[in-house]
PDB file of C-alpha atoms in Angstrom:
ATOM      1  CA  UNK K   1     177.178  95.929 154.203  1.00 46.00           C
ATOM      2  CA  UNK K   2     173.721  96.481 155.637  1.00 49.00           C
ATOM      3  CA  UNK K   3     173.335  97.212 159.328  1.00 52.00           C
ATOM      4  CA  UNK K   4     170.640  95.326 161.168  1.00 52.00           C
ATOM      5  CA  UNK K   5     167.877  97.478 162.540  1.00 57.00           C
ATOM      6  CA  UNK K   6     167.228  97.196 166.271  1.00 57.00           C
ATOM      7  CA  UNK K   7     163.603  97.219 167.294  1.00 63.00           C
ATOM      8  CA  UNK K   8     162.578  97.209 170.908  1.00 64.00           C
ATOM      9  CA  UNK K   9     159.613  95.143 171.988  1.00 78.00           C
ATOM     10  CA  UNK K  10     156.726  96.835 173.827  1.00 78.00           C
ATOM     11  CA  UNK K  11     157.696  94.980 176.994  1.00 78.00           C
ATOM     12  CA  UNK K  12     161.228  96.364 176.819  1.00 80.00           C
ATOM     13  CA  UNK K  13     159.932  99.895 176.378  1.00 79.00           C
ATOM     14  CA  UNK K  14     157.612  99.519 179.373  1.00 80.00           C
ATOM     15  CA  UNK K  15     160.409  98.140 181.562  1.00 82.00           C
ATOM     16  CA  UNK K  16     162.704 100.971 180.486  1.00 81.00           C
ATOM     17  CA  UNK K  17     160.098 103.570 181.388  1.00 84.00           C
ATOM     18  CA  UNK K  18     159.455 101.904 184.751  1.00 84.00           C
ATOM     19  CA  UNK K  19     163.160 101.818 185.585  1.00 86.00           C
ATOM     20  CA  UNK K  20     163.554 105.458 184.552  1.00 85.00           C
ATOM     21  CA  UNK K  21     160.546 106.477 186.652  1.00 82.00           C
ATOM     22  CA  UNK K  22     161.764 104.573 189.721  1.00 84.00           C
ATOM     23  CA  UNK K  23     165.245 106.038 189.345  1.00 86.00           C
ATOM     24  CA  UNK K  24     163.831 109.559 189.075  1.00 82.00           C
ATOM     25  CA  UNK K  25     161.663 109.030 192.174  1.00 80.00           C
ATOM     26  CA  UNK K  26     164.654 107.713 194.139  1.00 86.00           C
ATOM     27  CA  UNK K  27     166.772 110.695 193.137  1.00 85.00           C
ATOM     28  CA  UNK K  28     163.950 113.075 194.051  1.00 82.00           C
ATOM     29  CA  UNK K  29     163.521 111.326 197.413  1.00 84.00           C
ATOM     30  CA  UNK K  30     167.220 111.699 198.190  1.00 84.00           C
ATOM     31  CA  UNK K  31     167.090 115.351 197.125  1.00 79.00           C
ATOM     32  CA  UNK K  32     164.103 116.110 199.381  1.00 80.00           C
ATOM     33  CA  UNK K  33     165.680 114.190 202.284  1.00 81.00           C
ATOM     34  CA  UNK K  34     168.834 116.288 201.964  1.00 80.00           C
ATOM     35  CA  UNK K  35     166.740 119.463 201.838  1.00 78.00           C
ATOM     36  CA  UNK K  36     164.963 118.497 205.070  1.00 77.00           C
ATOM     37  CA  UNK K  37     168.268 117.574 206.724  1.00 76.00           C
ATOM     38  CA  UNK K  38     169.956 120.842 205.763  1.00 75.00           C
ATOM     39  CA  UNK K  39     166.979 122.972 206.806  1.00 72.00           C
ATOM     40  CA  UNK K  40     166.878 121.230 210.184  1.00 68.00           C
ATOM     41  CA  UNK K  41     170.557 121.870 210.787  1.00 67.00           C
ATOM     42  CA  UNK K  42     170.103 125.598 210.260  1.00 61.00           C
ATOM     43  CA  UNK K  43     166.959 125.719 212.377  1.00 58.00           C
ATOM     44  CA  UNK K  44     168.549 123.805 215.257  1.00 52.00           C
ATOM     45  CA  UNK K  45     171.413 126.315 215.370  1.00 51.00           C
ATOM     46  CA  UNK K  46     169.290 129.443 215.081  1.00 45.00           C
ATOM     47  CA  UNK K  47     166.045 128.597 216.889  1.00 45.00           C
ATOM     48  CA  UNK K  48     167.031 126.521 219.912  1.00 43.00           C
ATOM     49  CA  UNK K  49     165.176 127.739 222.983  1.00 38.00           C
ATOM     50  CA  UNK K  50     163.105 130.306 221.114  1.00 38.00           C
ATOM     51  CA  UNK K  51     159.338 130.547 221.009  1.00 42.00           C
ATOM     52  CA  UNK K  52     157.653 128.004 218.790  1.00 44.00           C
ATOM     53  CA  UNK K  53     156.267 130.132 215.981  1.00 52.00           C
ATOM     54  CA  UNK K  54     157.212 133.697 215.220  1.00 48.00           C
ATOM     55  CA  UNK K  55     154.621 136.186 214.069  1.00 44.00           C
ATOM     56  CA  UNK K  56     156.233 136.298 210.631  1.00 46.00           C
ATOM     57  CA  UNK K  57     157.903 133.649 208.450  1.00 49.00           C
ATOM     58  CA  UNK K  58     161.623 133.106 208.236  1.00 46.00           C
ATOM     59  CA  UNK K  59     163.653 135.146 205.784  1.00 41.00           C
ATOM     60  CA  UNK K  60     163.479 132.356 203.210  1.00 41.00           C
ATOM     61  CA  UNK K  61     159.668 132.333 203.410  1.00 47.00           C
ATOM     62  CA  UNK K  62     158.930 136.049 203.757  1.00 45.00           C
ATOM     63  CA  UNK K  63     157.157 137.662 200.818  1.00 41.00           C
ATOM     64  CA  UNK K  64     159.345 139.884 198.666  1.00 39.00           C
ATOM     65  CA  UNK K  65     158.487 143.415 197.608  1.00 39.00           C
ATOM     66  CA  UNK K  66     157.227 142.141 194.262  1.00 40.00           C
ATOM     67  CA  UNK K  67     155.229 139.260 195.791  1.00 47.00           C
ATOM     68  CA  UNK K  68     153.270 139.770 198.991  1.00 61.00           C
ATOM     69  CA  UNK K  69     151.248 136.560 198.716  1.00 77.00           C
ATOM     70  CA  UNK K  70     150.870 135.124 202.246  1.00 85.00           C
ATOM     71  CA  UNK K  71     151.472 131.485 203.075  1.00 90.00           C
ATOM     72  CA  UNK K  72     148.426 129.273 202.700  1.00 92.00           C
ATOM     73  CA  UNK K  73     148.524 127.503 206.068  1.00 93.00           C
ATOM     74  CA  UNK K  74     146.850 124.188 206.804  1.00 94.00           C
ATOM     75  CA  UNK K  75     146.287 123.498 210.501  1.00 94.00           C
ATOM     76  CA  UNK K  76     145.641 119.863 211.421  1.00 93.00           C
ATOM     77  CA  UNK K  77     143.621 119.585 214.623  1.00 90.00           C
ATOM     78  CA  UNK K  78     143.710 116.568 216.880  1.00 80.00           C
ATOM     79  CA  UNK K  79     141.125 116.303 219.597  1.00 76.00           C
ATOM     80  CA  UNK K  80     140.932 117.467 223.177  1.00 76.00           C
ATOM     81  CA  UNK K  81     144.257 118.711 224.492  1.00 81.00           C
ATOM     82  CA  UNK K  82     145.959 118.438 221.102  1.00 86.00           C
ATOM     83  CA  UNK K  83     143.526 120.945 219.633  1.00 88.00           C
ATOM     84  CA  UNK K  84     144.036 123.292 222.584  1.00 87.00           C
ATOM     85  CA  UNK K  85     147.826 123.161 222.151  1.00 87.00           C
ATOM     86  CA  UNK K  86     147.540 123.838 218.424  1.00 89.00           C
ATOM     87  CA  UNK K  87     145.210 126.802 218.910  1.00 89.00           C
ATOM     88  CA  UNK K  88     147.631 128.264 221.449  1.00 87.00           C
ATOM     89  CA  UNK K  89     150.445 127.905 218.903  1.00 86.00           C
ATOM     90  CA  UNK K  90     148.681 129.650 216.028  1.00 88.00           C
ATOM     91  CA  UNK K  91     147.292 132.479 218.161  1.00 85.00           C
ATOM     92  CA  UNK K  92     150.305 134.837 217.647  1.00 83.00           C
ATOM     93  CA  UNK K  93     150.500 134.244 213.879  1.00 84.00           C
ATOM     94  CA  UNK K  94     150.271 137.389 211.794  1.00 85.00           C
ATOM     95  CA  UNK K  95     147.466 136.986 209.201  1.00 83.00           C
ATOM     96  CA  UNK K  96     149.466 139.225 206.901  1.00 85.00           C
ATOM     97  CA  UNK K  97     151.886 136.346 206.384  1.00 87.00           C
ATOM     98  CA  UNK K  98     149.786 133.284 207.279  1.00 88.00           C
ATOM     99  CA  UNK K  99     146.528 133.418 205.343  1.00 87.00           C
ATOM    100  CA  UNK K 100     144.174 131.758 204.745  1.00 89.00           C
ATOM    101  CA  UNK K 101     144.058 129.312 207.643  1.00 91.00           C
ATOM    102  CA  UNK K 102     142.581 125.957 206.654  1.00 93.00           C
ATOM    103  CA  UNK K 103     141.530 123.753 209.549  1.00 94.00           C
ATOM    104  CA  UNK K 104     141.452 119.977 209.150  1.00 93.00           C
ATOM    105  CA  UNK K 105     140.002 117.533 211.647  1.00 90.00           C
ATOM    106  CA  UNK K 106     138.940 113.896 211.797  1.00 88.00           C
ATOM    107  CA  UNK K 107     135.309 113.107 211.047  1.00 86.00           C
ATOM    108  CA  UNK K 108     134.909 111.445 214.418  1.00 84.00           C
ATOM    109  CA  UNK K 109     136.280 114.516 216.246  1.00 85.00           C
ATOM    110  CA  UNK K 110     133.325 116.194 217.964  1.00 83.00           C
ATOM    111  CA  UNK K 111     135.140 118.744 220.158  1.00 87.00           C
ATOM    112  CA  UNK K 112     137.498 120.723 217.903  1.00 88.00           C
ATOM    113  CA  UNK K 113     134.796 122.955 216.425  1.00 88.00           C
ATOM    114  CA  UNK K 114     133.680 123.939 219.909  1.00 89.00           C
ATOM    115  CA  UNK K 115     137.276 124.739 220.873  1.00 90.00           C
ATOM    116  CA  UNK K 116     137.663 126.823 217.707  1.00 89.00           C
ATOM    117  CA  UNK K 117     134.671 128.892 218.754  1.00 88.00           C
ATOM    118  CA  UNK K 118     136.123 129.423 222.221  1.00 88.00           C
ATOM    119  CA  UNK K 119     139.389 130.552 220.629  1.00 86.00           C
ATOM    120  CA  UNK K 120     137.562 133.262 218.689  1.00 86.00           C
ATOM    121  CA  UNK K 121     137.140 131.572 215.297  1.00 88.00           C
ATOM    122  CA  UNK K 122     133.718 131.614 213.665  1.00 85.00           C
ATOM    123  CA  UNK K 123     133.118 128.167 212.097  1.00 81.00           C
ATOM    124  CA  UNK K 124     130.973 129.816 209.424  1.00 83.00           C
ATOM    125  CA  UNK K 125     133.781 132.159 208.373  1.00 83.00           C
ATOM    126  CA  UNK K 126     136.775 129.772 208.380  1.00 87.00           C
ATOM    127  CA  UNK K 127     137.405 126.717 206.249  1.00 90.00           C
ATOM    128  CA  UNK K 128     137.019 123.483 208.225  1.00 90.00           C
ATOM    129  CA  UNK K 129     137.432 120.144 206.448  1.00 92.00           C
ATOM    130  CA  UNK K 130     136.837 116.612 207.690  1.00 90.00           C
ATOM    131  CA  UNK K 131     138.976 113.627 206.733  1.00 89.00           C
ATOM    132  CA  UNK K 132     138.601 109.960 207.721  1.00 87.00           C
ATOM    133  CA  UNK K 133     140.682 108.923 210.703  1.00 82.00           C
ATOM    134  CA  UNK K 134     143.387 106.381 209.845  1.00 77.00           C
ATOM    135  CA  UNK K 135     142.813 104.391 213.003  1.00 72.00           C
ATOM    136  CA  UNK K 136     140.270 104.802 215.753  1.00 71.00           C
ATOM    137  CA  UNK K 137     141.110 104.110 219.385  1.00 68.00           C
ATOM    138  CA  UNK K 138     140.916 100.356 219.988  1.00 68.00           C
ATOM    139  CA  UNK K 139     140.663  99.514 216.282  1.00 71.00           C
ATOM    140  CA  UNK K 140     142.522  96.370 215.174  1.00 72.00           C
ATOM    141  CA  UNK K 141     145.664  96.797 213.103  1.00 72.00           C
ATOM    142  CA  UNK K 142     144.338  94.641 210.258  1.00 75.00           C
ATOM    143  CA  UNK K 143     141.193  96.711 209.789  1.00 73.00           C
ATOM    144  CA  UNK K 144     143.226  99.930 210.125  1.00 76.00           C
ATOM    145  CA  UNK K 145     144.992  99.035 206.846  1.00 79.00           C
ATOM    146  CA  UNK K 146     141.704  99.584 205.007  1.00 83.00           C
ATOM    147  CA  UNK K 147     140.839 102.807 206.859  1.00 83.00           C
ATOM    148  CA  UNK K 148     144.359 104.133 206.302  1.00 83.00           C
ATOM    149  CA  UNK K 149     144.000 103.509 202.571  1.00 86.00           C
ATOM    150  CA  UNK K 150     140.690 105.373 202.541  1.00 89.00           C
ATOM    151  CA  UNK K 151     142.270 108.267 204.452  1.00 89.00           C
ATOM    152  CA  UNK K 152     145.192 108.421 202.001  1.00 90.00           C
ATOM    153  CA  UNK K 153     142.878 108.526 198.976  1.00 91.00           C
ATOM    154  CA  UNK K 154     140.844 111.300 200.597  1.00 91.00           C
ATOM    155  CA  UNK K 155     143.994 113.291 201.414  1.00 92.00           C
ATOM    156  CA  UNK K 156     145.326 112.947 197.854  1.00 92.00           C
ATOM    157  CA  UNK K 157     142.185 114.538 196.443  1.00 91.00           C
ATOM    158  CA  UNK K 158     142.022 117.102 199.243  1.00 92.00           C
ATOM    159  CA  UNK K 159     145.660 118.263 199.011  1.00 93.00           C
ATOM    160  CA  UNK K 160     145.534 118.289 195.219  1.00 92.00           C
ATOM    161  CA  UNK K 161     142.803 120.931 195.460  1.00 91.00           C
ATOM    162  CA  UNK K 162     144.215 122.946 198.377  1.00 92.00           C
ATOM    163  CA  UNK K 163     147.994 122.826 197.717  1.00 92.00           C
ATOM    164  CA  UNK K 164     149.081 124.494 200.983  1.00 93.00           C
ATOM    165  CA  UNK K 165     152.377 126.289 201.503  1.00 92.00           C
ATOM    166  CA  UNK K 166     152.640 125.268 205.163  1.00 92.00           C
ATOM    167  CA  UNK K 167     151.208 122.388 207.200  1.00 94.00           C
ATOM    168  CA  UNK K 168     151.096 122.619 211.007  1.00 93.00           C
ATOM    169  CA  UNK K 169     150.356 119.435 212.920  1.00 91.00           C
ATOM    170  CA  UNK K 170     150.827 117.905 216.342  1.00 87.00           C
ATOM    171  CA  UNK K 171     150.128 114.794 218.374  1.00 71.00           C
ATOM    172  CA  UNK K 172     147.516 112.473 216.890  1.00 75.00           C
ATOM    173  CA  UNK K 173     147.758 110.201 213.866  1.00 77.00           C
ATOM    174  CA  UNK K 174     145.240 112.296 211.935  1.00 83.00           C
ATOM    175  CA  UNK K 175     148.157 114.207 210.429  1.00 88.00           C
ATOM    176  CA  UNK K 176     150.032 111.144 209.105  1.00 89.00           C
ATOM    177  CA  UNK K 177     148.172 110.663 205.791  1.00 91.00           C
ATOM    178  CA  UNK K 178     148.221 114.432 205.179  1.00 93.00           C
ATOM    179  CA  UNK K 179     151.965 114.652 205.817  1.00 92.00           C
ATOM    180  CA  UNK K 180     152.707 111.558 203.724  1.00 92.00           C
ATOM    181  CA  UNK K 181     150.713 112.804 200.745  1.00 93.00           C
ATOM    182  CA  UNK K 182     152.238 116.289 201.051  1.00 93.00           C
ATOM    183  CA  UNK K 183     155.746 114.816 201.151  1.00 92.00           C
ATOM    184  CA  UNK K 184     155.297 112.402 198.228  1.00 91.00           C
ATOM    185  CA  UNK K 185     152.841 114.237 196.005  1.00 89.00           C
ATOM    186  CA  UNK K 186     154.001 117.744 196.835  1.00 88.00           C
ATOM    187  CA  UNK K 187     157.731 117.572 197.482  1.00 89.00           C
ATOM    188  CA  UNK K 188     158.986 114.426 195.761  1.00 89.00           C
ATOM    189  CA  UNK K 189     156.727 114.378 192.698  1.00 89.00           C
ATOM    190  CA  UNK K 190     156.731 118.176 192.655  1.00 86.00           C
ATOM    191  CA  UNK K 191     153.083 119.232 192.323  1.00 89.00           C
ATOM    192  CA  UNK K 192     153.527 121.768 195.165  1.00 87.00           C
ATOM    193  CA  UNK K 193     157.255 121.633 195.956  1.00 86.00           C
ATOM    194  CA  UNK K 194     157.333 124.609 198.341  1.00 86.00           C
ATOM    195  CA  UNK K 195     155.053 123.001 200.936  1.00 90.00           C
ATOM    196  CA  UNK K 196     156.725 122.785 204.370  1.00 90.00           C
ATOM    197  CA  UNK K 197     155.665 120.534 207.245  1.00 92.00           C
ATOM    198  CA  UNK K 198     156.022 121.532 210.897  1.00 92.00           C
ATOM    199  CA  UNK K 199     155.298 118.890 213.528  1.00 93.00           C
ATOM    200  CA  UNK K 200     155.034 119.798 217.202  1.00 91.00           C
ATOM    201  CA  UNK K 201     155.203 116.993 219.730  1.00 90.00           C
ATOM    202  CA  UNK K 202     152.679 117.139 222.532  1.00 86.00           C
ATOM    203  CA  UNK K 203     153.686 119.067 225.640  1.00 84.00           C
ATOM    204  CA  UNK K 204     152.972 116.022 227.820  1.00 85.00           C
ATOM    205  CA  UNK K 205     155.714 114.036 226.050  1.00 87.00           C
ATOM    206  CA  UNK K 206     158.716 114.560 228.306  1.00 86.00           C
ATOM    207  CA  UNK K 207     161.015 111.539 227.794  1.00 87.00           C
ATOM    208  CA  UNK K 208     159.610 109.567 224.844  1.00 89.00           C
ATOM    209  CA  UNK K 209     158.045 110.480 221.513  1.00 91.00           C
ATOM    210  CA  UNK K 210     154.564 109.418 220.549  1.00 88.00           C
ATOM    211  CA  UNK K 211     154.161 106.865 217.750  1.00 86.00           C
ATOM    212  CA  UNK K 212     153.139 109.681 215.415  1.00 88.00           C
ATOM    213  CA  UNK K 213     156.184 111.675 216.523  1.00 90.00           C
ATOM    214  CA  UNK K 214     158.544 108.779 215.792  1.00 91.00           C
ATOM    215  CA  UNK K 215     157.218 108.653 212.221  1.00 90.00           C
ATOM    216  CA  UNK K 216     157.045 112.408 211.681  1.00 91.00           C
ATOM    217  CA  UNK K 217     160.618 112.842 212.940  1.00 90.00           C
ATOM    218  CA  UNK K 218     161.788 111.623 209.519  1.00 88.00           C
ATOM    219  CA  UNK K 219     159.223 113.566 207.473  1.00 89.00           C
ATOM    220  CA  UNK K 220     158.848 117.038 208.951  1.00 90.00           C
ATOM    221  CA  UNK K 221     160.921 120.042 207.871  1.00 89.00           C
ATOM    222  CA  UNK K 222     160.751 121.311 211.444  1.00 90.00           C
ATOM    223  CA  UNK K 223     160.284 118.946 214.395  1.00 91.00           C
ATOM    224  CA  UNK K 224     159.586 120.697 217.697  1.00 90.00           C
ATOM    225  CA  UNK K 225     159.761 119.362 221.258  1.00 90.00           C
ATOM    226  CA  UNK K 226     159.149 121.154 224.556  1.00 87.00           C
ATOM    227  CA  UNK K 227     161.521 119.350 226.911  1.00 87.00           C
ATOM    228  CA  UNK K 228     165.293 119.154 226.966  1.00 87.00           C
ATOM    229  CA  UNK K 229     165.207 115.398 227.671  1.00 87.00           C
ATOM    230  CA  UNK K 230     163.618 114.783 224.275  1.00 89.00           C
ATOM    231  CA  UNK K 231     165.846 117.308 222.566  1.00 88.00           C
ATOM    232  CA  UNK K 232     168.927 115.460 223.819  1.00 89.00           C
ATOM    233  CA  UNK K 233     167.610 112.144 222.471  1.00 90.00           C
ATOM    234  CA  UNK K 234     166.587 113.648 219.132  1.00 89.00           C
ATOM    235  CA  UNK K 235     169.209 116.270 218.235  1.00 86.00           C
ATOM    236  CA  UNK K 236     167.561 117.166 214.919  1.00 86.00           C
ATOM    237  CA  UNK K 237     164.590 118.553 216.814  1.00 87.00           C
ATOM    238  CA  UNK K 238     164.085 122.162 217.858  1.00 87.00           C
ATOM    239  CA  UNK K 239     163.560 122.952 221.534  1.00 85.00           C
ATOM    240  CA  UNK K 240     160.705 125.361 222.127  1.00 79.00           C
ATOM    241  CA  UNK K 241     160.057 127.272 225.332  1.00 63.00           C
ATOM    242  CA  UNK K 242     156.703 128.719 224.325  1.00 53.00           C
ATOM    243  CA  UNK K 243     154.496 126.563 226.524  1.00 44.00           C
ATOM    244  CA  UNK K 244     156.922 126.727 229.418  1.00 42.00           C
ATOM    245  CA  UNK K 245     156.932 130.518 229.292  1.00 44.00           C
ATOM    246  CA  UNK K 246     153.142 130.594 229.016  1.00 46.00           C
ATOM    247  CA  UNK K 247     152.859 128.293 231.994  1.00 43.00           C
ATOM    248  CA  UNK K 248     155.165 130.481 234.083  1.00 47.00           C
ATOM    249  CA  UNK K 249     153.108 133.551 233.199  1.00 49.00           C
ATOM    250  CA  UNK K 250     149.956 131.795 234.344  1.00 52.00           C
ATOM    251  CA  UNK K 251     151.642 130.808 237.597  1.00 51.00           C
ATOM    252  CA  UNK K 252     152.727 134.408 238.137  1.00 47.00           C
ATOM    253  CA  UNK K 253     149.180 135.631 237.573  1.00 56.00           C
ATOM    254  CA  UNK K 254     147.844 133.070 240.058  1.00 58.00           C
ATOM    255  CA  UNK K 255     150.415 134.115 242.642  1.00 52.00           C
ATOM    256  CA  UNK K 256     149.502 137.773 242.120  1.00 54.00           C
ATOM    257  CA  UNK K 257     145.815 136.997 242.589  1.00 61.00           C
ATOM    258  CA  UNK K 258     146.574 135.087 245.785  1.00 62.00           C
ATOM    259  CA  UNK K 259     148.627 137.991 247.142  1.00 58.00           C
ATOM    260  CA  UNK K 260     145.850 140.460 246.345  1.00 60.00           C
ATOM    261  CA  UNK K 261     143.318 138.171 248.041  1.00 63.00           C
ATOM    262  CA  UNK K 262     145.481 137.898 251.150  1.00 61.00           C
ATOM    263  CA  UNK K 263     145.931 141.677 251.259  1.00 60.00           C
ATOM    264  CA  UNK K 264     142.171 142.209 251.076  1.00 65.00           C
ATOM    265  CA  UNK K 265     141.651 139.693 253.878  1.00 64.00           C
ATOM    266  CA  UNK K 266     144.244 141.374 256.075  1.00 59.00           C
ATOM    267  CA  UNK K 267     142.669 144.781 255.443  1.00 60.00           C
ATOM    268  CA  UNK K 268     139.250 143.426 256.389  1.00 63.00           C
ATOM    269  CA  UNK K 269     140.639 141.950 259.618  1.00 59.00           C
ATOM    270  CA  UNK K 270     142.325 145.247 260.527  1.00 56.00           C
ATOM    271  CA  UNK K 271     139.107 147.185 259.967  1.00 58.00           C
ATOM    272  CA  UNK K 272     137.242 144.786 262.247  1.00 57.00           C
TER     273      UNK K 272
END
């Protein structure tokens, strides 16, 4: 008795491959989502109320004795106050662990380079890259679909070449295509699976998240807020006191200067 040979049509083979690929991507997505969830749980327990960024990585990220390669850190700059906040955050970073620093800004951003210079960075000695902005202020939502697609394509090529270990971003939507590509291409597909994303909500956000923050809340490995009101609403976030402590130090310095000024005035009056 002869057994009939089964031959699959090309269409069947293609459908089988597509189903297998989609299934693999779904399983990888679930795996990465669980990784982000578990890492956030540990960070929320151990880092609540601490300063935003330590001078060295966590124990899981620290170089071992056999490998002292520092973390390639990509810093996404917004514009105006967002850039100032980001530069304040990266100031205490130890270059022994976080090097090189790669700065990314929107093409239409005309102030970040100037702020980098004021912070002590020489634009000719650091890497600064421009990417298209997904959506300009006042741009219609329909036309932003096209610009977002252009930004995503640019970020795919850019991140494929750079392959950072750590991405730091805050505030504006400039970071969205970078974070999305890093999550999908790096973590889910696995081209650079050890890339971590840290998003820091703007200090001026006290009770509500920005639109970028609402999206990044589900994508970032570490989501940082500065006010307890936001931390209560979003329990998976980490509460940072860095800016609050910096602000109190500035207030103390101002008070000290005022006291010294008053003492000098009183001494002058006594001499007269």
